[in-house]
CSV table of C-alpha atoms and ligand atoms in Angstrom, one decimal:
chain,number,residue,atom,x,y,z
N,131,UNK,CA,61.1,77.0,130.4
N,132,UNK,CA,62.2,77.9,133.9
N,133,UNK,CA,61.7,76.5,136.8
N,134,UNK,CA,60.0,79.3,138.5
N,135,UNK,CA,57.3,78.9,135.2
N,136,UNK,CA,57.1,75.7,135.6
N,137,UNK,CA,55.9,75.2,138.7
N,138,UNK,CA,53.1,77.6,138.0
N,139,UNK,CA,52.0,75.8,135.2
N,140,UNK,CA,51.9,72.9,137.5
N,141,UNK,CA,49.8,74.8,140.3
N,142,UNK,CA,47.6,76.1,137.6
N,143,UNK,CA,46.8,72.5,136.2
N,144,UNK,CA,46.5,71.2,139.5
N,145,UNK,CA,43.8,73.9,140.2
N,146,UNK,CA,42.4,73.3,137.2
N,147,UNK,CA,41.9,70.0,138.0
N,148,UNK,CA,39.8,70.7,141.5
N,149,UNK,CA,37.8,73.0,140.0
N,150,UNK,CA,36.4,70.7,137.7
N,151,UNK,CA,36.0,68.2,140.6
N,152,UNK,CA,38.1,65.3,139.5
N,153,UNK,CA,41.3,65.9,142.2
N,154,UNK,CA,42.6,62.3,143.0
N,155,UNK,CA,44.2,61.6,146.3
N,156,UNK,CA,45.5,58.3,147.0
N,157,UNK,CA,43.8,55.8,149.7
N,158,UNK,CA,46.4,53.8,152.0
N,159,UNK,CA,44.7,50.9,152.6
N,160,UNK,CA,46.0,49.4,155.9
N,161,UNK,CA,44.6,46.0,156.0
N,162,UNK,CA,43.0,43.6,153.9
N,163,UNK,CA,40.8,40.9,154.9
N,164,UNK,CA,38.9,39.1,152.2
N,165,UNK,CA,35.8,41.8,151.7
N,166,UNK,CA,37.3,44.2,153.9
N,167,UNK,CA,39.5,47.0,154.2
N,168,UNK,CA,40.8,49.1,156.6
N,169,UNK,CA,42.0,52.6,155.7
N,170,UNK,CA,42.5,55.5,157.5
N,171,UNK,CA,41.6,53.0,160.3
N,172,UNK,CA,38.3,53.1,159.3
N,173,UNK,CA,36.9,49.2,158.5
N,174,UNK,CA,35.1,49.1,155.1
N,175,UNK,CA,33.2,46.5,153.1
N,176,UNK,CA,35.2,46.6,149.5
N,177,UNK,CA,33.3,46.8,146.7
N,178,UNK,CA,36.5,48.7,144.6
N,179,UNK,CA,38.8,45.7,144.0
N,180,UNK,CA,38.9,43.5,141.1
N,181,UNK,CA,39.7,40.4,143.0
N,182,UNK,CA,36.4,38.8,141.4
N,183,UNK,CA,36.8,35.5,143.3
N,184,UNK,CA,38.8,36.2,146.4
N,185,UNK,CA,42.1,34.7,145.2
N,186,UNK,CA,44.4,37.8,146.1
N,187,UNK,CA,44.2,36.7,149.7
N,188,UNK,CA,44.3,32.8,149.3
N,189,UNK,CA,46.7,30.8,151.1
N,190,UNK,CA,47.2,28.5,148.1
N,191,UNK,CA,49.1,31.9,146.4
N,192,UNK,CA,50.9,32.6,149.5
N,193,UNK,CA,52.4,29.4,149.6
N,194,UNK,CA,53.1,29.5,146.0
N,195,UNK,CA,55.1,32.4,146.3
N,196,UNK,CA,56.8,31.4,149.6
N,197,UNK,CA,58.2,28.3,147.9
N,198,UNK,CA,59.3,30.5,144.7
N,199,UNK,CA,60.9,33.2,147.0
N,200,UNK,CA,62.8,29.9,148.8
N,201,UNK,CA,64.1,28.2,145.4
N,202,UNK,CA,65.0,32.1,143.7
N,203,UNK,CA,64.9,34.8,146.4
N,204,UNK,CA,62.6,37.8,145.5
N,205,UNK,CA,63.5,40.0,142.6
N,206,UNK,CA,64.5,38.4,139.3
N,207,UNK,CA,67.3,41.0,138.5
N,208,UNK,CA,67.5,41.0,134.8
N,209,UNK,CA,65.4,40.7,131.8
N,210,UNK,CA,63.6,37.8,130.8
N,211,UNK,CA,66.1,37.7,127.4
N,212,UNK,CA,69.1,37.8,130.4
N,213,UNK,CA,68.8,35.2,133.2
N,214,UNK,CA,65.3,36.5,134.3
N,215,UNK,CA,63.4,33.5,132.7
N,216,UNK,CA,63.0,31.1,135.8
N,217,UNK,CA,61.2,27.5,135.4
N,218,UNK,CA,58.1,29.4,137.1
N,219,UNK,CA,57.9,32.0,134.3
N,220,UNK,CA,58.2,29.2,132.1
N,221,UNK,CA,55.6,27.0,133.8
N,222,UNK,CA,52.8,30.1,134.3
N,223,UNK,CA,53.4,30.6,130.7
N,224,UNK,CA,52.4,26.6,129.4
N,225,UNK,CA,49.6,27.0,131.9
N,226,UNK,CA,48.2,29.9,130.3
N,227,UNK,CA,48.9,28.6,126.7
N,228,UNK,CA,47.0,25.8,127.8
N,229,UNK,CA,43.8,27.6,129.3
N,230,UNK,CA,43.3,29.6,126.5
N,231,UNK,CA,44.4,26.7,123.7
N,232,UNK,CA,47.2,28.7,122.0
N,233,UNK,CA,50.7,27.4,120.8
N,234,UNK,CA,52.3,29.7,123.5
N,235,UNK,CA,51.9,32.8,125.7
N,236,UNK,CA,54.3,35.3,127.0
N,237,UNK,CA,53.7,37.2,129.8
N,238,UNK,CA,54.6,40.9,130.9
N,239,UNK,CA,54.8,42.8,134.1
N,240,UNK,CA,51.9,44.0,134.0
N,241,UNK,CA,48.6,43.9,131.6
N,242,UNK,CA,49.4,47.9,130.4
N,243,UNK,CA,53.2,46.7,129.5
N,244,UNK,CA,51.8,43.9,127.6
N,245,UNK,CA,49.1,46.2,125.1
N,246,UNK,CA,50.7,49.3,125.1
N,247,UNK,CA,54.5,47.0,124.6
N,248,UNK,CA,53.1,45.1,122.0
N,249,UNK,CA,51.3,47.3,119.4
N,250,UNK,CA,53.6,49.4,118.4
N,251,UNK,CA,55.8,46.4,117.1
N,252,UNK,CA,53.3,44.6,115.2
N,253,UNK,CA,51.5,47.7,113.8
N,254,UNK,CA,53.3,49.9,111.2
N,255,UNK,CA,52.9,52.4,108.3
N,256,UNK,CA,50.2,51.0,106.3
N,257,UNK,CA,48.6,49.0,108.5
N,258,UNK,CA,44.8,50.0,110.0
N,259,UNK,CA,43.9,49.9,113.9
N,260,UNK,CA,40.1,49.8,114.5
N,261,UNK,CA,39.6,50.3,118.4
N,262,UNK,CA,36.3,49.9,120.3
N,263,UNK,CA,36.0,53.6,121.8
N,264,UNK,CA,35.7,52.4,125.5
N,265,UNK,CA,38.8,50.5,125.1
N,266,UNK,CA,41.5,50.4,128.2
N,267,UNK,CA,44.1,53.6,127.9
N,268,UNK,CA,46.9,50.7,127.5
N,269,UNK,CA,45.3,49.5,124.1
N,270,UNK,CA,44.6,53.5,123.3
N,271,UNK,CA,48.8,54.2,124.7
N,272,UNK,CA,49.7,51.1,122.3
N,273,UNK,CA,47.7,51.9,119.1
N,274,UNK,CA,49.1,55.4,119.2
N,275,UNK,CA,52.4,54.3,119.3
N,276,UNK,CA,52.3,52.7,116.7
N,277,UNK,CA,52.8,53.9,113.1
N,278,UNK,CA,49.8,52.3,111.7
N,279,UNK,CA,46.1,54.5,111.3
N,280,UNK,CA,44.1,54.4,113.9
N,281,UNK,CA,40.0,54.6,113.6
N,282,UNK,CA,37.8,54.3,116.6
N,283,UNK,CA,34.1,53.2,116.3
N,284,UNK,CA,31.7,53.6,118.4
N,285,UNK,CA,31.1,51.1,121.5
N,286,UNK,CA,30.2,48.0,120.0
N,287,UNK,CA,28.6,49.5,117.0
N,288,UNK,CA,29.9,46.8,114.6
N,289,UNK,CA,28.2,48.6,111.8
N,290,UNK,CA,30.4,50.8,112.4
N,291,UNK,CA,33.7,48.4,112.4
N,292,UNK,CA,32.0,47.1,109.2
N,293,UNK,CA,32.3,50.6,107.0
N,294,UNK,CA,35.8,50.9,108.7
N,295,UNK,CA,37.2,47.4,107.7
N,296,UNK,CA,35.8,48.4,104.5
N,297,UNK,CA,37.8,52.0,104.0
N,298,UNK,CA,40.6,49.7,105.4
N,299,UNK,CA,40.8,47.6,103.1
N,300,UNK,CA,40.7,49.5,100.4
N,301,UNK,CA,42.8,52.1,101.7
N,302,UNK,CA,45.4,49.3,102.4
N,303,UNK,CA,44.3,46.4,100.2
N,304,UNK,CA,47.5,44.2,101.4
N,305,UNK,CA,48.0,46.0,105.0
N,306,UNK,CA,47.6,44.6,108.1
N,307,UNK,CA,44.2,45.3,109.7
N,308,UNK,CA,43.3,44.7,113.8
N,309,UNK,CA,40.3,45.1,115.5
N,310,UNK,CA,40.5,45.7,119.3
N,311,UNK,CA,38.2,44.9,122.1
N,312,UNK,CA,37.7,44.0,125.4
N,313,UNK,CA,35.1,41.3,126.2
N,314,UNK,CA,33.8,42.5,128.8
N,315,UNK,CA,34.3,46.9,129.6
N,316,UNK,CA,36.1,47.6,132.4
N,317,UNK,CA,34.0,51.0,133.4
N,318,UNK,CA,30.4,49.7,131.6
N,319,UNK,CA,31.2,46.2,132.8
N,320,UNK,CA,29.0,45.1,129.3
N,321,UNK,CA,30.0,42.8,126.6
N,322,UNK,CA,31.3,42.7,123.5
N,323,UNK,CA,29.7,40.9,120.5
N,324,UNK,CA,32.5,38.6,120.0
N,325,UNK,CA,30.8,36.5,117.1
N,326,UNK,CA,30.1,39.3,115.2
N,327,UNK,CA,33.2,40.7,115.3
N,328,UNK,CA,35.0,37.2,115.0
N,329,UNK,CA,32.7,37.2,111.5
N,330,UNK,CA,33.9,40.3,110.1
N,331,UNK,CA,37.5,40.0,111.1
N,332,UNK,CA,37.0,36.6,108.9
N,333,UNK,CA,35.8,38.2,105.9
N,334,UNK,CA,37.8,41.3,105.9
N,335,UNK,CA,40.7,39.4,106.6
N,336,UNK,CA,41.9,41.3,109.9
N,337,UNK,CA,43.5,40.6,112.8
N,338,UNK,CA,41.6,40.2,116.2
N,339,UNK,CA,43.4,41.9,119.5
N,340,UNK,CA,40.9,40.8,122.9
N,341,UNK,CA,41.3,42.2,126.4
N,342,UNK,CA,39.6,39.6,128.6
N,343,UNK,CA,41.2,41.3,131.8
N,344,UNK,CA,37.5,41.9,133.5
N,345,UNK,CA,36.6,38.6,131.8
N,346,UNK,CA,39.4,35.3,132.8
N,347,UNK,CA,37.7,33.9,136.4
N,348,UNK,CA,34.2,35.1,135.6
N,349,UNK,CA,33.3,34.1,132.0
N,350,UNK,CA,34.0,31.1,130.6
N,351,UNK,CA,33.3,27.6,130.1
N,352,UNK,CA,32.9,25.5,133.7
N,353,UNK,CA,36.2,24.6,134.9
N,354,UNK,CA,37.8,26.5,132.4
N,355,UNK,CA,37.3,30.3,133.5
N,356,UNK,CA,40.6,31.2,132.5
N,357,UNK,CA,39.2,30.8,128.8
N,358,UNK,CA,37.3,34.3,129.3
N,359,UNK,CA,34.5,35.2,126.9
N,360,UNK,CA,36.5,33.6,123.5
N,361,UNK,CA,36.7,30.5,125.8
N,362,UNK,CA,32.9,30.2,126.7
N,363,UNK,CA,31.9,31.1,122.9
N,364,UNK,CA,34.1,28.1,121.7
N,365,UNK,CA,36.1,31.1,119.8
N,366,UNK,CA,39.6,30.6,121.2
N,367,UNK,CA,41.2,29.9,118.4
N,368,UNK,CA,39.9,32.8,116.2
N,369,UNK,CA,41.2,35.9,118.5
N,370,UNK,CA,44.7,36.2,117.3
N,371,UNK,CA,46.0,37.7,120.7
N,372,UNK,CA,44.0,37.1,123.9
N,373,UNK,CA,45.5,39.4,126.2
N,374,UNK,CA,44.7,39.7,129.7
N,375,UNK,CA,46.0,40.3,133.2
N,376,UNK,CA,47.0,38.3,136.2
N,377,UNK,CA,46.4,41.3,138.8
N,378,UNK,CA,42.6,40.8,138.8
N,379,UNK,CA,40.5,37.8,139.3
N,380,UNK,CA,44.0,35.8,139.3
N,381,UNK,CA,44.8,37.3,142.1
N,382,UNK,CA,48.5,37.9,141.5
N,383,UNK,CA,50.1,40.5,139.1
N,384,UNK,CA,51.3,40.7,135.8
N,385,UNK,CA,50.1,40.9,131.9
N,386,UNK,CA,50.1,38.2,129.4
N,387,UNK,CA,49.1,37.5,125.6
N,388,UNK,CA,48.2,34.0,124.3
N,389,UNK,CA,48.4,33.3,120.6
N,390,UNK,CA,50.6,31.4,117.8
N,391,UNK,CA,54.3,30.3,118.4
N,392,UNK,CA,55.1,32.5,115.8
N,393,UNK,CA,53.5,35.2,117.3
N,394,UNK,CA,55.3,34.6,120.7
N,395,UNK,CA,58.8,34.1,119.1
N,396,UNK,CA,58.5,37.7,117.4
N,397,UNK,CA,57.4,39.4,120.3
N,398,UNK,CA,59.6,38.3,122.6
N,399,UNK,CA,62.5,39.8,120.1
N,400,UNK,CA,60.7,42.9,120.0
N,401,UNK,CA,58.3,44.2,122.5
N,402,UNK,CA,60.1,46.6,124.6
N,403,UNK,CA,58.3,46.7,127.6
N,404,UNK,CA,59.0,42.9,127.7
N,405,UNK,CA,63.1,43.2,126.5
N,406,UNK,CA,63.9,46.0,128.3
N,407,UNK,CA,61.9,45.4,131.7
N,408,UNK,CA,63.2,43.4,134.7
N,409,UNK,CA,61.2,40.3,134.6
N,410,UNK,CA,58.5,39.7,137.2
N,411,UNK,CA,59.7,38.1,140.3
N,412,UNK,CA,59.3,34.4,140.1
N,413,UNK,CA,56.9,34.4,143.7
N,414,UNK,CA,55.0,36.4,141.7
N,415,UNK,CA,54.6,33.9,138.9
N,416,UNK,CA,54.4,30.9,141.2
N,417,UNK,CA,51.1,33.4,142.6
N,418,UNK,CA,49.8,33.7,139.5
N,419,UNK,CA,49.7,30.0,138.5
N,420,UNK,CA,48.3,29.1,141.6
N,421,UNK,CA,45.9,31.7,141.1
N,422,UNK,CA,45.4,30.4,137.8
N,423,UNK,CA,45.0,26.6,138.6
N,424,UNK,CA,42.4,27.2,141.3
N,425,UNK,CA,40.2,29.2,138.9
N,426,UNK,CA,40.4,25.8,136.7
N,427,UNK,CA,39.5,23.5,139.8
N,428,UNK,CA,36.9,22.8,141.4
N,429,UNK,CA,36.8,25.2,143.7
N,430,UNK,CA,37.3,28.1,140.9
N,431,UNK,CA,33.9,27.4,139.9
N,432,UNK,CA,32.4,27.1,143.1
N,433,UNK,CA,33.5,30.7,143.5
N,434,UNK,CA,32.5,31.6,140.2
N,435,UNK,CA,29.1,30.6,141.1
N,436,UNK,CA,28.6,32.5,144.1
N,437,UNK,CA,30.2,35.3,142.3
N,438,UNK,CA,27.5,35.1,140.0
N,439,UNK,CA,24.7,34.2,142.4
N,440,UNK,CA,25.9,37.6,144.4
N,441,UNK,CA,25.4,39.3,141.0
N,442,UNK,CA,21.8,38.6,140.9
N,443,UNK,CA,21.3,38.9,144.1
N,444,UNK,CA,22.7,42.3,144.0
N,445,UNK,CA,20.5,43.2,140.9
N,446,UNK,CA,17.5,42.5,142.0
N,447,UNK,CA,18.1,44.3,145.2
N,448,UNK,CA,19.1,47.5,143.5
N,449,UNK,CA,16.1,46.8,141.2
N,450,UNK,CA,18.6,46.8,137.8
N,451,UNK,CA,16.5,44.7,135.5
N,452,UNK,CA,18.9,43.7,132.8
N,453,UNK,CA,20.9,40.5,133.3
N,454,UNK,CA,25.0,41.8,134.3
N,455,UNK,CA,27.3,40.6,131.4
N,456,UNK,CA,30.2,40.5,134.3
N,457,UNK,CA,30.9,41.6,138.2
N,458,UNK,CA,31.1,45.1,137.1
N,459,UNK,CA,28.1,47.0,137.8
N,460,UNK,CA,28.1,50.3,137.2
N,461,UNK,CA,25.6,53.1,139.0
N,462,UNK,CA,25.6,56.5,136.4
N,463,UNK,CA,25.2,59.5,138.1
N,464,UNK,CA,26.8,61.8,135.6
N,465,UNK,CA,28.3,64.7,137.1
N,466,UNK,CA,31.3,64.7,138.9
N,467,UNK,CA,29.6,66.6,142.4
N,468,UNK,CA,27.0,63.7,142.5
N,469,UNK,CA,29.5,61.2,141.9
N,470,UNK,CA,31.4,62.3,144.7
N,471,UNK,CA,29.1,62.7,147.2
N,472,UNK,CA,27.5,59.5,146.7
N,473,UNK,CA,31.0,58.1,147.3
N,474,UNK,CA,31.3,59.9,150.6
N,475,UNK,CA,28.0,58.8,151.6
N,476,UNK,CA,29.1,55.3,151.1
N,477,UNK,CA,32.0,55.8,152.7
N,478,UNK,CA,30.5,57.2,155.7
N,479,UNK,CA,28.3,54.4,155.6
N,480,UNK,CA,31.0,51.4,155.7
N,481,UNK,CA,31.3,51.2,151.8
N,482,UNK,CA,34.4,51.9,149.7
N,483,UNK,CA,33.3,52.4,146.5
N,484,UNK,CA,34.8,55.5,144.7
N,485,UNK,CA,33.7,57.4,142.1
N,486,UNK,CA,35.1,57.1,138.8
N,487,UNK,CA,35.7,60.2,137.2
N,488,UNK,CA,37.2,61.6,133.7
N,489,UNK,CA,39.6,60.7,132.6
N,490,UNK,CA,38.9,57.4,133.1
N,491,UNK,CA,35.4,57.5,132.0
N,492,UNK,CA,34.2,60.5,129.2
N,493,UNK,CA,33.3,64.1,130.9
N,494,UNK,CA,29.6,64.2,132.5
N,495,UNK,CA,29.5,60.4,132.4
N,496,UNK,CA,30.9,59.7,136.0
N,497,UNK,CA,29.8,57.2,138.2
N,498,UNK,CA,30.1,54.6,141.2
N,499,UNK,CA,31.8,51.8,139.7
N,500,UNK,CA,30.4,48.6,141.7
N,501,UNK,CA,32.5,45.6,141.8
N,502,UNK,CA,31.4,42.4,143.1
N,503,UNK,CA,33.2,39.5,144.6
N,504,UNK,CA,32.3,35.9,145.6
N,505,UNK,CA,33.6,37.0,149.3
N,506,UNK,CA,30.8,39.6,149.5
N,507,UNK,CA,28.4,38.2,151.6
N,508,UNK,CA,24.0,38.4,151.4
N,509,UNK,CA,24.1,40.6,154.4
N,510,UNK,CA,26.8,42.6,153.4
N,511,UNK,CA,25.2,43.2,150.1
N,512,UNK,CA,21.7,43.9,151.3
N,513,UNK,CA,23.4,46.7,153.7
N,514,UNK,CA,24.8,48.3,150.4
N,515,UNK,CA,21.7,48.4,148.6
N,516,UNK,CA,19.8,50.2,151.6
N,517,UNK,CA,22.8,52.3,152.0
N,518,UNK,CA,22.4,53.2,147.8
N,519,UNK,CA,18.6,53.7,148.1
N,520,UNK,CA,19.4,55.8,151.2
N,521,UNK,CA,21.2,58.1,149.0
N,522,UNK,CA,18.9,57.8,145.7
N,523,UNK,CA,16.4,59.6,148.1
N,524,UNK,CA,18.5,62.4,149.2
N,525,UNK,CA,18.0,65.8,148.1
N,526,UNK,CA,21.3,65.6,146.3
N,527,UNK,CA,20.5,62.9,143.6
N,528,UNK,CA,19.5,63.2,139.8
N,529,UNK,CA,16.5,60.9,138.0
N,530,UNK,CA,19.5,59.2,136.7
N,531,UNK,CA,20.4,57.2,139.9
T,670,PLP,C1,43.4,46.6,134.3
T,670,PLP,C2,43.3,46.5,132.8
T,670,PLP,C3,44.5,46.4,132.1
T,670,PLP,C4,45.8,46.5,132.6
T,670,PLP,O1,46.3,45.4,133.4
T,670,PLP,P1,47.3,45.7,134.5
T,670,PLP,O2,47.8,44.3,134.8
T,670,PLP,O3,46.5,46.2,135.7
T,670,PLP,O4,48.3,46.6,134.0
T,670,PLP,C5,44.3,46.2,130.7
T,670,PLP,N1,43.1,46.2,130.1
T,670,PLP,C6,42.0,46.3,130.9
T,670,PLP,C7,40.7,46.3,130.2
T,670,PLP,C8,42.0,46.5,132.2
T,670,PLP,O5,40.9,46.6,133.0
């Protein structure tokens, strides 16, 4: 192709892609302080982040890091398999094998390198993958890159995974079978039935993937919120990988799974996002298990609660009936157009919540994705919700709001 072609193919997706209202443009957020941001010099009460409990701006991380950055300087400079594997990777990854009572853990730059790193390695020819269908593009990127089938069922339909482990099975009586899910959705912010599926992975015999990166910080047993939903269900030791992020209620960055020494040992020979990636910087990890230790403490749990004291606060203000499963609360509006001008409302308003749009979320099913922290305050939250009802009654707004 030529270059002049090219580039109109590329002007003709990109219009494309406005017509259909889902153009992105990226935000730069100037400032952050706890629930607020300032962008475009505009002060906003955040309601976009993930940072669940407020660690991404703790001291306690900063220090962390400082110290780290002190003892190794910044960037690691080579792979983990080179001399990238500092005593704070090493440490991050007992403390996580720990939380989530596995042999070991390994962790990854980020929670996409981990999934999409570590499926195609341990999936091949012959093998089955059964994938919720609202599971994360990284699980979707890794499942498809591997050489194994791939079946999606519906959400949570585990009739559905049932039939499928069947026609597995018999398809492949001596393959390797996983089931993939996320405990709680990162666009529906709902759960998954982890006991039911932890049954049928049992009697079919099949290996259990979890995502618990909406899920460490908010669910879990008190004390122990790193545990996530298999942590809270007393089911830790039945998901063969707990995956999850340190980017969200952790506070810091990176990806990590959790499972059998075995398991750990093999993938760190073979995934090649983790081989052939610079390791994370060792601040970085010194963040993370800062994060990760207040989320354990005391403290964690008193922000836990609020978090989920703002949750029901926020419920009953908006008049959402059904308990939340998680901080994720979303508002369906269904088109795109609605979407967006409920986000621009919002926005005028003092509220940064955008809209989320395909391809993130299926065609017609777009919506304000509302994300609650424990930093959100009553007031704060109370403005939102008269801001929201503000636009429910605006001439612009479906019966679905
Ligand atoms: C954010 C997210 C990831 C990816 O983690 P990153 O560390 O941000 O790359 C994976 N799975 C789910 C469900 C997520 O929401």
């Amino acid at each position: 192709m030529s270059s002049s072609s090219f580039t109109t193919r590329l002007a003709q997706e990109l219009g494309l892609i406005k017509e259909q209202n889902l153009q992105r443009q990226l935000r730069c957020v100037e400032k952050i302080t706890g629930a607020e941001v300032v962008i475009y010099g505009k002060k906003l009460w955040n309601f976009s982040s993930n940072d669940y409990l407020g660690l991404a701006n703790h001291p306690a991380l900063q220090e962390a890091a400082g110290r780290a950055m002190r003892d190794f300087g910044f960037g690691a400079t080579a792979s983990r398999l080179v001399c990238g594997t500092t005593s704070e990777h090493a440490k991050l990854e007992e403390a996580i094998a720990e939380a989530k009572q596995t042999e070991a853990a390994l962790c990854f730059s980020t929670g996409y390198a981990a999934s999409s790193g570590v499926l195609p390695i341990l999936m091949g020819r012959g093998d089955v993958v059964l994938l919720d269908k609202l599971a994360h593009a990284s699980l979707v990127d890794g499942a498809r890159q591997s050489k194994a089938t791939l079946r999606v069922f519906r959400h949570n339909d585990t009739n559905q995974v049932e039939e499928q482990l069947q026609w597995a099975r018999k398809r492949s009586p001596h393959g390797t079978i996983m089931m993939i899910t996320e405990s709680i959705f990162s666009m529906d912010g709902d759960v998954a039935p982890l006991q039911k599926i932890v049954e049928l992975k049992e009697r079919y015999d099949a290996l259990l993937l979890l995502d618990e990166a909406h899920a460490i910080g908010v669910r879990g047993k008190p004390r122990n919120r790193m545990g996530g939903l298999a942590g809270e269900l007393g089911l830790s030791k039945k998901v063969d990988l707990q995956m999850g992020t340190l980017g969200k209620a952790v506070g810091a960055a990176g990806g990590y799974i959790a499972g059998s020494r075995q398991l750990i040992d093999y993938l760190l020979h073979r995934a090649r996002s983790f081989v052939f990636s610079t390791a994370p910087p060792p601040a970085v990890a010194a963040a993370a298990r800062a994060g990760l230790a207040i989320i354990n403490s005391e403290e964690g749990e008193a922000r836990a609660e609020q978090l989920w004291k703002n949750i029901a606060s926020f419920q009953s203000k908006i008049g959402q009936s059904h308990s939340a499963e998680g901080a994720i609360l979303p508002i369906l509006l269904g088109e795109e157009k609605i979407s967006l001008a409920a986000a621009k409302h919002l926005w005028e308003q003092g509220f940064y919540i955008p809209a989320i749009r395909y391809p993130t979320v299926p065609r017609g099913g777009a919506r304000l994705r509302v994300t609650l922290s424990s930093v959100h305050t009553e007031l704060i939250l109370e403005q939102l919700s008269q801001a929201i009802s503000q636009f429910a009654s605006s001439e612009l707004t479906s019966s679905s709001f």
